[in-house]
Amino acid sequence: MKQDTSLTVLLNQLEQQLREVKLWQDMPPSTQALSSQQPFAIDTLEPHQWLQWIFLPKMRQLIESELSLPQGFAIAPYFEECWKQHTQYLSVLAVIRQIDTEAA
């Protein structure tokens, strides 16, 4: 239960950071774009879109449904590579790293 609580806090922080750096979107991508089978929906979504429209809802759904959370994942390397030229996203990356640590 403690992990669920701290992960919920981190997910909320991730949303807040996405909003602060103006990566949060009001309109969702198309259903087709959200249906990608590729990791991170790399073929149809921008990295921040995957966080907002796939990762955050899925993790929140698992927590709310009291289902097992994924363990041992690491999404930070993907975002570090995608945003290596975007220092304005360092605050978002910091939260993503914390999420990875929490899920270890």
Short mmCIF file of N, CA, C and O in Angstrom, two decimals:
data_model
loop_
_atom_site.label_atom_id
_atom_site.label_comp_id
_atom_site.label_asym_id
_atom_site.label_seq_id
_atom_site.Cartn_x
_atom_site.Cartn_y
_atom_site.Cartn_z
N MET A 1 0.82 -1.20 0.00
CA MET A 1 0.00 0.00 0.00
C MET A 1 0.86 1.26 0.00
O MET A 1 0.55 2.21 -0.67
N LYS A 2 1.98 1.25 0.76
CA LYS A 2 2.86 2.41 0.79
C LYS A 2 3.39 2.73 -0.60
O LYS A 2 3.43 3.88 -1.01
N GLN A 3 3.76 1.69 -1.35
CA GLN A 3 4.26 1.92 -2.70
C GLN A 3 3.19 2.57 -3.56
O GLN A 3 3.48 3.48 -4.32
N ASP A 4 1.93 2.11 -3.43
CA ASP A 4 0.85 2.71 -4.20
C ASP A 4 0.71 4.19 -3.89
O ASP A 4 0.52 5.01 -4.78
N THR A 5 0.81 4.54 -2.61
CA THR A 5 0.67 5.94 -2.20
C THR A 5 1.81 6.78 -2.74
O THR A 5 1.58 7.85 -3.32
N SER A 6 3.03 6.30 -2.60
CA SER A 6 4.16 7.10 -3.09
C SER A 6 4.18 7.16 -4.61
O SER A 6 4.53 8.18 -5.19
N LEU A 7 3.75 6.10 -5.27
CA LEU A 7 3.67 6.12 -6.73
C LEU A 7 2.58 7.09 -7.20
O LEU A 7 2.78 7.82 -8.16
N THR A 8 1.47 7.12 -6.49
CA THR A 8 0.40 8.07 -6.83
C THR A 8 0.92 9.50 -6.73
O THR A 8 0.65 10.33 -7.61
N VAL A 9 1.67 9.79 -5.69
CA VAL A 9 2.26 11.13 -5.53
C VAL A 9 3.17 11.43 -6.71
O VAL A 9 3.12 12.53 -7.29
N LEU A 10 4.01 10.47 -7.09
CA LEU A 10 4.92 10.68 -8.22
C LEU A 10 4.16 10.85 -9.54
O LEU A 10 4.54 11.68 -10.37
N LEU A 11 3.11 10.10 -9.73
CA LEU A 11 2.31 10.26 -10.96
C LEU A 11 1.68 11.64 -11.01
O LEU A 11 1.66 12.28 -12.08
N ASN A 12 1.21 12.13 -9.88
CA ASN A 12 0.66 13.49 -9.83
C ASN A 12 1.75 14.53 -10.10
O ASN A 12 1.50 15.53 -10.79
N GLN A 13 2.95 14.29 -9.58
CA GLN A 13 4.06 15.20 -9.84
C GLN A 13 4.43 15.19 -11.31
O GLN A 13 4.74 16.24 -11.89
N LEU A 14 4.39 14.01 -11.93
CA LEU A 14 4.69 13.92 -13.36
C LEU A 14 3.69 14.74 -14.16
O LEU A 14 4.07 15.52 -15.04
N GLU A 15 2.42 14.60 -13.85
CA GLU A 15 1.41 15.40 -14.55
C GLU A 15 1.68 16.89 -14.35
O GLU A 15 1.64 17.67 -15.31
N GLN A 16 1.97 17.28 -13.13
CA GLN A 16 2.23 18.69 -12.84
C GLN A 16 3.44 19.20 -13.64
O GLN A 16 3.40 20.30 -14.20
N GLN A 17 4.49 18.42 -13.70
CA GLN A 17 5.68 18.84 -14.44
C GLN A 17 5.39 18.93 -15.94
O GLN A 17 5.86 19.85 -16.61
N LEU A 18 4.63 17.99 -16.46
CA LEU A 18 4.25 18.07 -17.88
C LEU A 18 3.46 19.35 -18.16
O LEU A 18 3.65 20.00 -19.19
N ARG A 19 2.60 19.70 -17.24
CA ARG A 19 1.83 20.94 -17.40
C ARG A 19 2.75 22.17 -17.34
O ARG A 19 2.62 23.09 -18.13
N GLU A 20 3.68 22.15 -16.38
CA GLU A 20 4.56 23.31 -16.19
C GLU A 20 5.46 23.56 -17.39
O GLU A 20 5.76 24.72 -17.69
N VAL A 21 5.90 22.50 -18.08
CA VAL A 21 6.76 22.70 -19.25
C VAL A 21 5.96 22.74 -20.54
O VAL A 21 6.51 22.69 -21.63
N LYS A 22 4.64 22.85 -20.40
CA LYS A 22 3.72 23.03 -21.53
C LYS A 22 3.68 21.82 -22.48
O LYS A 22 3.51 21.97 -23.69
N LEU A 23 3.83 20.62 -21.92
CA LEU A 23 3.72 19.40 -22.73
C LEU A 23 2.35 18.73 -22.57
O LEU A 23 2.05 17.78 -23.27
N TRP A 24 1.55 19.23 -21.64
CA TRP A 24 0.23 18.65 -21.40
C TRP A 24 -0.72 19.12 -22.51
O TRP A 24 -0.72 20.27 -22.89
N GLN A 25 -1.52 18.19 -23.02
CA GLN A 25 -2.44 18.51 -24.11
C GLN A 25 -3.89 18.36 -23.67
O GLN A 25 -4.21 17.46 -22.88
N ASP A 26 -4.73 19.21 -24.21
CA ASP A 26 -6.16 19.14 -23.90
C ASP A 26 -6.89 18.13 -24.77
O ASP A 26 -7.87 17.54 -24.34
N MET A 27 -6.42 17.96 -25.98
CA MET A 27 -7.09 17.06 -26.92
C MET A 27 -6.28 15.76 -27.07
O MET A 27 -5.08 15.82 -27.33
N PRO A 28 -6.95 14.62 -26.92
CA PRO A 28 -6.21 13.36 -27.07
C PRO A 28 -5.85 13.08 -28.53
O PRO A 28 -6.52 13.56 -29.45
N PRO A 29 -4.81 12.29 -28.72
CA PRO A 29 -4.49 11.83 -30.08
C PRO A 29 -5.62 10.94 -30.59
O PRO A 29 -6.49 10.52 -29.82
N SER A 30 -5.57 10.62 -31.85
CA SER A 30 -6.60 9.76 -32.43
C SER A 30 -6.58 8.38 -31.79
O SER A 30 -5.57 7.94 -31.23
N THR A 31 -7.70 7.69 -31.88
CA THR A 31 -7.80 6.32 -31.37
C THR A 31 -6.76 5.44 -32.05
O THR A 31 -6.14 4.59 -31.41
N GLN A 32 -6.55 5.66 -33.32
CA GLN A 32 -5.55 4.88 -34.07
C GLN A 32 -4.15 5.11 -33.49
O GLN A 32 -3.39 4.17 -33.30
N ALA A 33 -3.81 6.35 -33.20
CA ALA A 33 -2.49 6.66 -32.64
C ALA A 33 -2.31 6.01 -31.28
O ALA A 33 -1.23 5.52 -30.94
N LEU A 34 -3.38 5.98 -30.49
CA LEU A 34 -3.32 5.39 -29.16
C LEU A 34 -3.30 3.87 -29.19
O LEU A 34 -2.99 3.24 -28.18
N SER A 35 -3.59 3.28 -30.33
CA SER A 35 -3.66 1.82 -30.47
C SER A 35 -2.34 1.20 -30.91
O SER A 35 -2.29 0.00 -31.16
N SER A 36 -1.31 1.98 -31.00
CA SER A 36 -0.01 1.47 -31.43
C SER A 36 0.43 0.29 -30.56
O SER A 36 0.22 0.27 -29.35
N GLN A 37 1.08 -0.66 -31.19
CA GLN A 37 1.62 -1.82 -30.47
C GLN A 37 3.12 -1.68 -30.22
O GLN A 37 3.73 -2.56 -29.62
N GLN A 38 3.70 -0.61 -30.69
CA GLN A 38 5.14 -0.37 -30.52
C GLN A 38 5.44 0.13 -29.11
O GLN A 38 4.61 0.80 -28.50
N PRO A 39 6.62 -0.19 -28.58
CA PRO A 39 6.99 0.36 -27.27
C PRO A 39 6.91 1.89 -27.30
O PRO A 39 7.35 2.52 -28.27
N PHE A 40 6.32 2.44 -26.26
CA PHE A 40 6.15 3.89 -26.14
C PHE A 40 5.33 4.49 -27.30
O PHE A 40 5.35 5.69 -27.50
N ALA A 41 4.64 3.63 -28.05
CA ALA A 41 3.88 4.08 -29.23
C ALA A 41 4.75 4.98 -30.10
O ALA A 41 4.33 6.00 -30.62
N ILE A 42 6.00 4.55 -30.22
CA ILE A 42 7.02 5.36 -30.90
C ILE A 42 6.64 5.69 -32.35
O ILE A 42 7.09 6.70 -32.88
N ASP A 43 5.81 4.87 -32.94
CA ASP A 43 5.43 5.10 -34.33
C ASP A 43 4.27 6.07 -34.50
O ASP A 43 4.02 6.55 -35.61
N THR A 44 3.56 6.40 -33.40
CA THR A 44 2.38 7.25 -33.55
C THR A 44 2.29 8.42 -32.57
O THR A 44 1.51 9.34 -32.79
N LEU A 45 3.05 8.36 -31.47
CA LEU A 45 2.94 9.40 -30.45
C LEU A 45 4.28 10.04 -30.14
O LEU A 45 5.32 9.39 -30.25
N GLU A 46 4.23 11.27 -29.73
CA GLU A 46 5.40 11.95 -29.19
C GLU A 46 5.63 11.40 -27.78
O GLU A 46 4.68 10.93 -27.14
N PRO A 47 6.84 11.48 -27.26
CA PRO A 47 7.10 10.92 -25.93
C PRO A 47 6.16 11.44 -24.84
O PRO A 47 5.64 10.67 -24.03
N HIS A 48 5.92 12.75 -24.84
CA HIS A 48 5.03 13.30 -23.81
C HIS A 48 3.60 12.83 -23.98
O HIS A 48 2.86 12.69 -23.00
N GLN A 49 3.18 12.57 -25.20
CA GLN A 49 1.84 12.06 -25.42
C GLN A 49 1.69 10.67 -24.82
O GLN A 49 0.66 10.34 -24.23
N TRP A 50 2.72 9.84 -24.97
CA TRP A 50 2.67 8.50 -24.40
C TRP A 50 2.54 8.59 -22.88
O TRP A 50 1.74 7.86 -22.29
N LEU A 51 3.30 9.49 -22.27
CA LEU A 51 3.18 9.66 -20.82
C LEU A 51 1.77 10.06 -20.43
O LEU A 51 1.19 9.48 -19.51
N GLN A 52 1.23 11.05 -21.10
CA GLN A 52 -0.08 11.59 -20.72
C GLN A 52 -1.22 10.64 -21.03
O GLN A 52 -2.11 10.46 -20.20
N TRP A 53 -1.22 10.06 -22.22
CA TRP A 53 -2.40 9.34 -22.68
C TRP A 53 -2.33 7.82 -22.49
O TRP A 53 -3.36 7.16 -22.57
N ILE A 54 -1.15 7.28 -22.23
CA ILE A 54 -1.04 5.83 -22.04
C ILE A 54 -0.49 5.51 -20.65
O ILE A 54 -1.13 4.81 -19.87
N PHE A 55 0.70 6.00 -20.33
CA PHE A 55 1.35 5.63 -19.08
C PHE A 55 0.55 6.09 -17.85
O PHE A 55 0.23 5.27 -16.98
N LEU A 56 0.26 7.37 -17.75
CA LEU A 56 -0.44 7.87 -16.56
C LEU A 56 -1.80 7.20 -16.36
O LEU A 56 -2.07 6.71 -15.26
N PRO A 57 -2.64 7.13 -17.39
CA PRO A 57 -3.94 6.47 -17.16
C PRO A 57 -3.81 5.00 -16.78
O PRO A 57 -4.54 4.53 -15.90
N LYS A 58 -2.89 4.28 -17.41
CA LYS A 58 -2.72 2.86 -17.11
C LYS A 58 -2.25 2.66 -15.68
O LYS A 58 -2.78 1.81 -14.94
N MET A 59 -1.26 3.43 -15.24
CA MET A 59 -0.76 3.29 -13.89
C MET A 59 -1.82 3.68 -12.87
O MET A 59 -2.00 3.00 -11.85
N ARG A 60 -2.55 4.73 -13.13
CA ARG A 60 -3.61 5.15 -12.21
C ARG A 60 -4.72 4.10 -12.14
O ARG A 60 -5.26 3.82 -11.07
N GLN A 61 -5.03 3.51 -13.28
CA GLN A 61 -6.06 2.47 -13.32
C GLN A 61 -5.63 1.26 -12.48
O GLN A 61 -6.43 0.70 -11.73
N LEU A 62 -4.38 0.85 -12.61
CA LEU A 62 -3.87 -0.28 -11.83
C LEU A 62 -3.95 0.02 -10.33
O LEU A 62 -4.37 -0.84 -9.54
N ILE A 63 -3.57 1.22 -9.95
CA ILE A 63 -3.61 1.60 -8.53
C ILE A 63 -5.04 1.63 -8.02
O ILE A 63 -5.36 1.06 -6.97
N GLU A 64 -5.93 2.28 -8.76
CA GLU A 64 -7.33 2.39 -8.33
C GLU A 64 -8.00 1.03 -8.26
O GLU A 64 -8.85 0.80 -7.39
N SER A 65 -7.64 0.12 -9.15
CA SER A 65 -8.23 -1.22 -9.18
C SER A 65 -7.53 -2.17 -8.20
O SER A 65 -7.92 -3.34 -8.11
N GLU A 66 -6.50 -1.66 -7.53
CA GLU A 66 -5.72 -2.45 -6.59
C GLU A 66 -5.13 -3.69 -7.25
O GLU A 66 -5.06 -4.77 -6.66
N LEU A 67 -4.69 -3.54 -8.50
CA LEU A 67 -4.04 -4.61 -9.23
C LEU A 67 -2.54 -4.52 -9.04
O LEU A 67 -2.01 -3.49 -8.61
N SER A 68 -1.85 -5.59 -9.36
CA SER A 68 -0.39 -5.60 -9.24
C SER A 68 0.23 -4.56 -10.16
O SER A 68 -0.16 -4.45 -11.32
N LEU A 69 1.18 -3.84 -9.61
CA LEU A 69 1.89 -2.84 -10.40
C LEU A 69 3.09 -3.49 -11.05
O LEU A 69 3.71 -4.39 -10.49
N PRO A 70 3.46 -3.01 -12.24
CA PRO A 70 4.66 -3.54 -12.88
C PRO A 70 5.88 -3.24 -12.02
O PRO A 70 5.95 -2.20 -11.37
N GLN A 71 6.80 -4.16 -12.00
CA GLN A 71 8.01 -4.01 -11.20
C GLN A 71 9.24 -4.06 -12.11
O GLN A 71 9.24 -4.75 -13.12
N GLY A 72 10.26 -3.33 -11.71
CA GLY A 72 11.53 -3.42 -12.40
C GLY A 72 11.58 -2.79 -13.78
O GLY A 72 12.46 -3.10 -14.57
N PHE A 73 10.67 -1.91 -14.09
CA PHE A 73 10.73 -1.25 -15.39
C PHE A 73 11.62 -0.02 -15.31
O PHE A 73 11.86 0.52 -14.24
N ALA A 74 12.09 0.40 -16.45
CA ALA A 74 12.92 1.60 -16.53
C ALA A 74 12.55 2.36 -17.80
O ALA A 74 12.91 1.96 -18.90
N ILE A 75 11.80 3.43 -17.62
CA ILE A 75 11.40 4.24 -18.78
C ILE A 75 12.29 5.46 -18.94
O ILE A 75 12.31 6.08 -20.00
N ALA A 76 13.04 5.81 -17.91
CA ALA A 76 13.87 7.02 -17.96
C ALA A 76 14.87 7.01 -19.12
O ALA A 76 15.02 8.04 -19.78
N PRO A 77 15.55 5.90 -19.42
CA PRO A 77 16.52 5.94 -20.52
C PRO A 77 15.90 6.38 -21.86
O PRO A 77 16.53 7.12 -22.61
N TYR A 78 14.69 5.95 -22.12
CA TYR A 78 14.02 6.37 -23.36
C TYR A 78 13.82 7.88 -23.39
O TYR A 78 14.15 8.55 -24.38
N PHE A 79 13.33 8.43 -22.29
CA PHE A 79 13.06 9.88 -22.25
C PHE A 79 14.34 10.70 -22.20
O PHE A 79 14.41 11.78 -22.78
N GLU A 80 15.35 10.17 -21.53
CA GLU A 80 16.64 10.85 -21.52
C GLU A 80 17.20 10.97 -22.94
O GLU A 80 17.73 12.02 -23.32
N GLU A 81 17.04 9.93 -23.72
CA GLU A 81 17.52 9.96 -25.11
C GLU A 81 16.66 10.90 -25.95
O GLU A 81 17.19 11.71 -26.71
N CYS A 82 15.35 10.79 -25.81
CA CYS A 82 14.45 11.65 -26.61
C CYS A 82 14.66 13.14 -26.33
O CYS A 82 14.57 13.96 -27.24
N TRP A 83 14.91 13.45 -25.08
CA TRP A 83 14.96 14.85 -24.66
C TRP A 83 16.36 15.33 -24.33
O TRP A 83 16.53 16.35 -23.65
N LYS A 84 17.39 14.65 -24.85
CA LYS A 84 18.75 15.04 -24.48
C LYS A 84 19.11 16.46 -24.93
O LYS A 84 19.99 17.07 -24.35
N GLN A 85 18.43 16.98 -25.90
CA GLN A 85 18.67 18.35 -26.35
C GLN A 85 17.68 19.35 -25.75
O GLN A 85 17.67 20.52 -26.12
N HIS A 86 16.83 18.89 -24.83
CA HIS A 86 15.76 19.73 -24.28
C HIS A 86 15.94 19.89 -22.77
O HIS A 86 15.25 19.23 -21.98
N THR A 87 16.82 20.76 -22.38
CA THR A 87 17.09 20.95 -20.94
C THR A 87 15.86 21.47 -20.19
O THR A 87 15.78 21.31 -18.97
N GLN A 88 14.91 22.05 -20.90
CA GLN A 88 13.70 22.54 -20.23
C GLN A 88 12.86 21.40 -19.67
O GLN A 88 11.95 21.63 -18.89
N TYR A 89 13.17 20.15 -20.05
CA TYR A 89 12.40 19.00 -19.57
C TYR A 89 13.11 18.26 -18.43
O TYR A 89 12.69 17.17 -18.04
N LEU A 90 14.16 18.84 -17.88
CA LEU A 90 14.91 18.18 -16.80
C LEU A 90 14.02 17.88 -15.59
O LEU A 90 14.19 16.84 -14.94
N SER A 91 13.08 18.75 -15.29
CA SER A 91 12.19 18.51 -14.15
C SER A 91 11.29 17.31 -14.39
O SER A 91 11.00 16.54 -13.47
N VAL A 92 10.87 17.12 -15.63
CA VAL A 92 10.05 15.96 -15.98
C VAL A 92 10.90 14.69 -15.87
O VAL A 92 10.47 13.68 -15.30
N LEU A 93 12.11 14.75 -16.38
CA LEU A 93 13.02 13.60 -16.31
C LEU A 93 13.31 13.21 -14.86
O LEU A 93 13.40 12.02 -14.55
N ALA A 94 13.43 14.19 -13.99
CA ALA A 94 13.71 13.89 -12.58
C ALA A 94 12.58 13.06 -11.97
O ALA A 94 12.82 12.10 -11.24
N VAL A 95 11.35 13.41 -12.29
CA VAL A 95 10.20 12.65 -11.76
C VAL A 95 10.16 11.26 -12.39
O VAL A 95 9.90 10.27 -11.70
N ILE A 96 10.45 11.17 -13.68
CA ILE A 96 10.46 9.86 -14.34
C ILE A 96 11.50 8.95 -13.69
O ILE A 96 11.25 7.77 -13.45
N ARG A 97 12.66 9.50 -13.38
CA ARG A 97 13.70 8.71 -12.69
C ARG A 97 13.21 8.22 -11.33
O ARG A 97 13.49 7.10 -10.93
N GLN A 98 12.49 9.07 -10.62
CA GLN A 98 11.95 8.67 -9.31
C GLN A 98 10.93 7.54 -9.47
O GLN A 98 10.88 6.63 -8.65
N ILE A 99 10.11 7.63 -10.52
CA ILE A 99 9.14 6.56 -10.78
C ILE A 99 9.86 5.26 -11.05
O ILE A 99 9.48 4.20 -10.53
N ASP A 100 10.90 5.31 -11.85
CA ASP A 100 11.70 4.10 -12.12
C ASP A 100 12.24 3.52 -10.81
O ASP A 100 12.21 2.30 -10.59
N THR A 101 12.76 4.37 -9.95
CA THR A 101 13.31 3.92 -8.66
C THR A 101 12.23 3.28 -7.81
O THR A 101 12.44 2.23 -7.19
N GLU A 102 11.06 3.88 -7.79
CA GLU A 102 9.94 3.36 -7.01
C GLU A 102 9.50 1.98 -7.51
O GLU A 102 9.11 1.13 -6.73
N ALA A 103 9.59 1.79 -8.82
CA ALA A 103 9.12 0.53 -9.41
C ALA A 103 10.19 -0.57 -9.38
O ALA A 103 9.91 -1.70 -9.73
N ALA A 104 11.39 -0.22 -8.97
CA ALA A 104 12.48 -1.20 -8.96
C ALA A 104 12.24 -2.33 -7.99
O ALA A 104 11.54 -2.22 -7.04
#
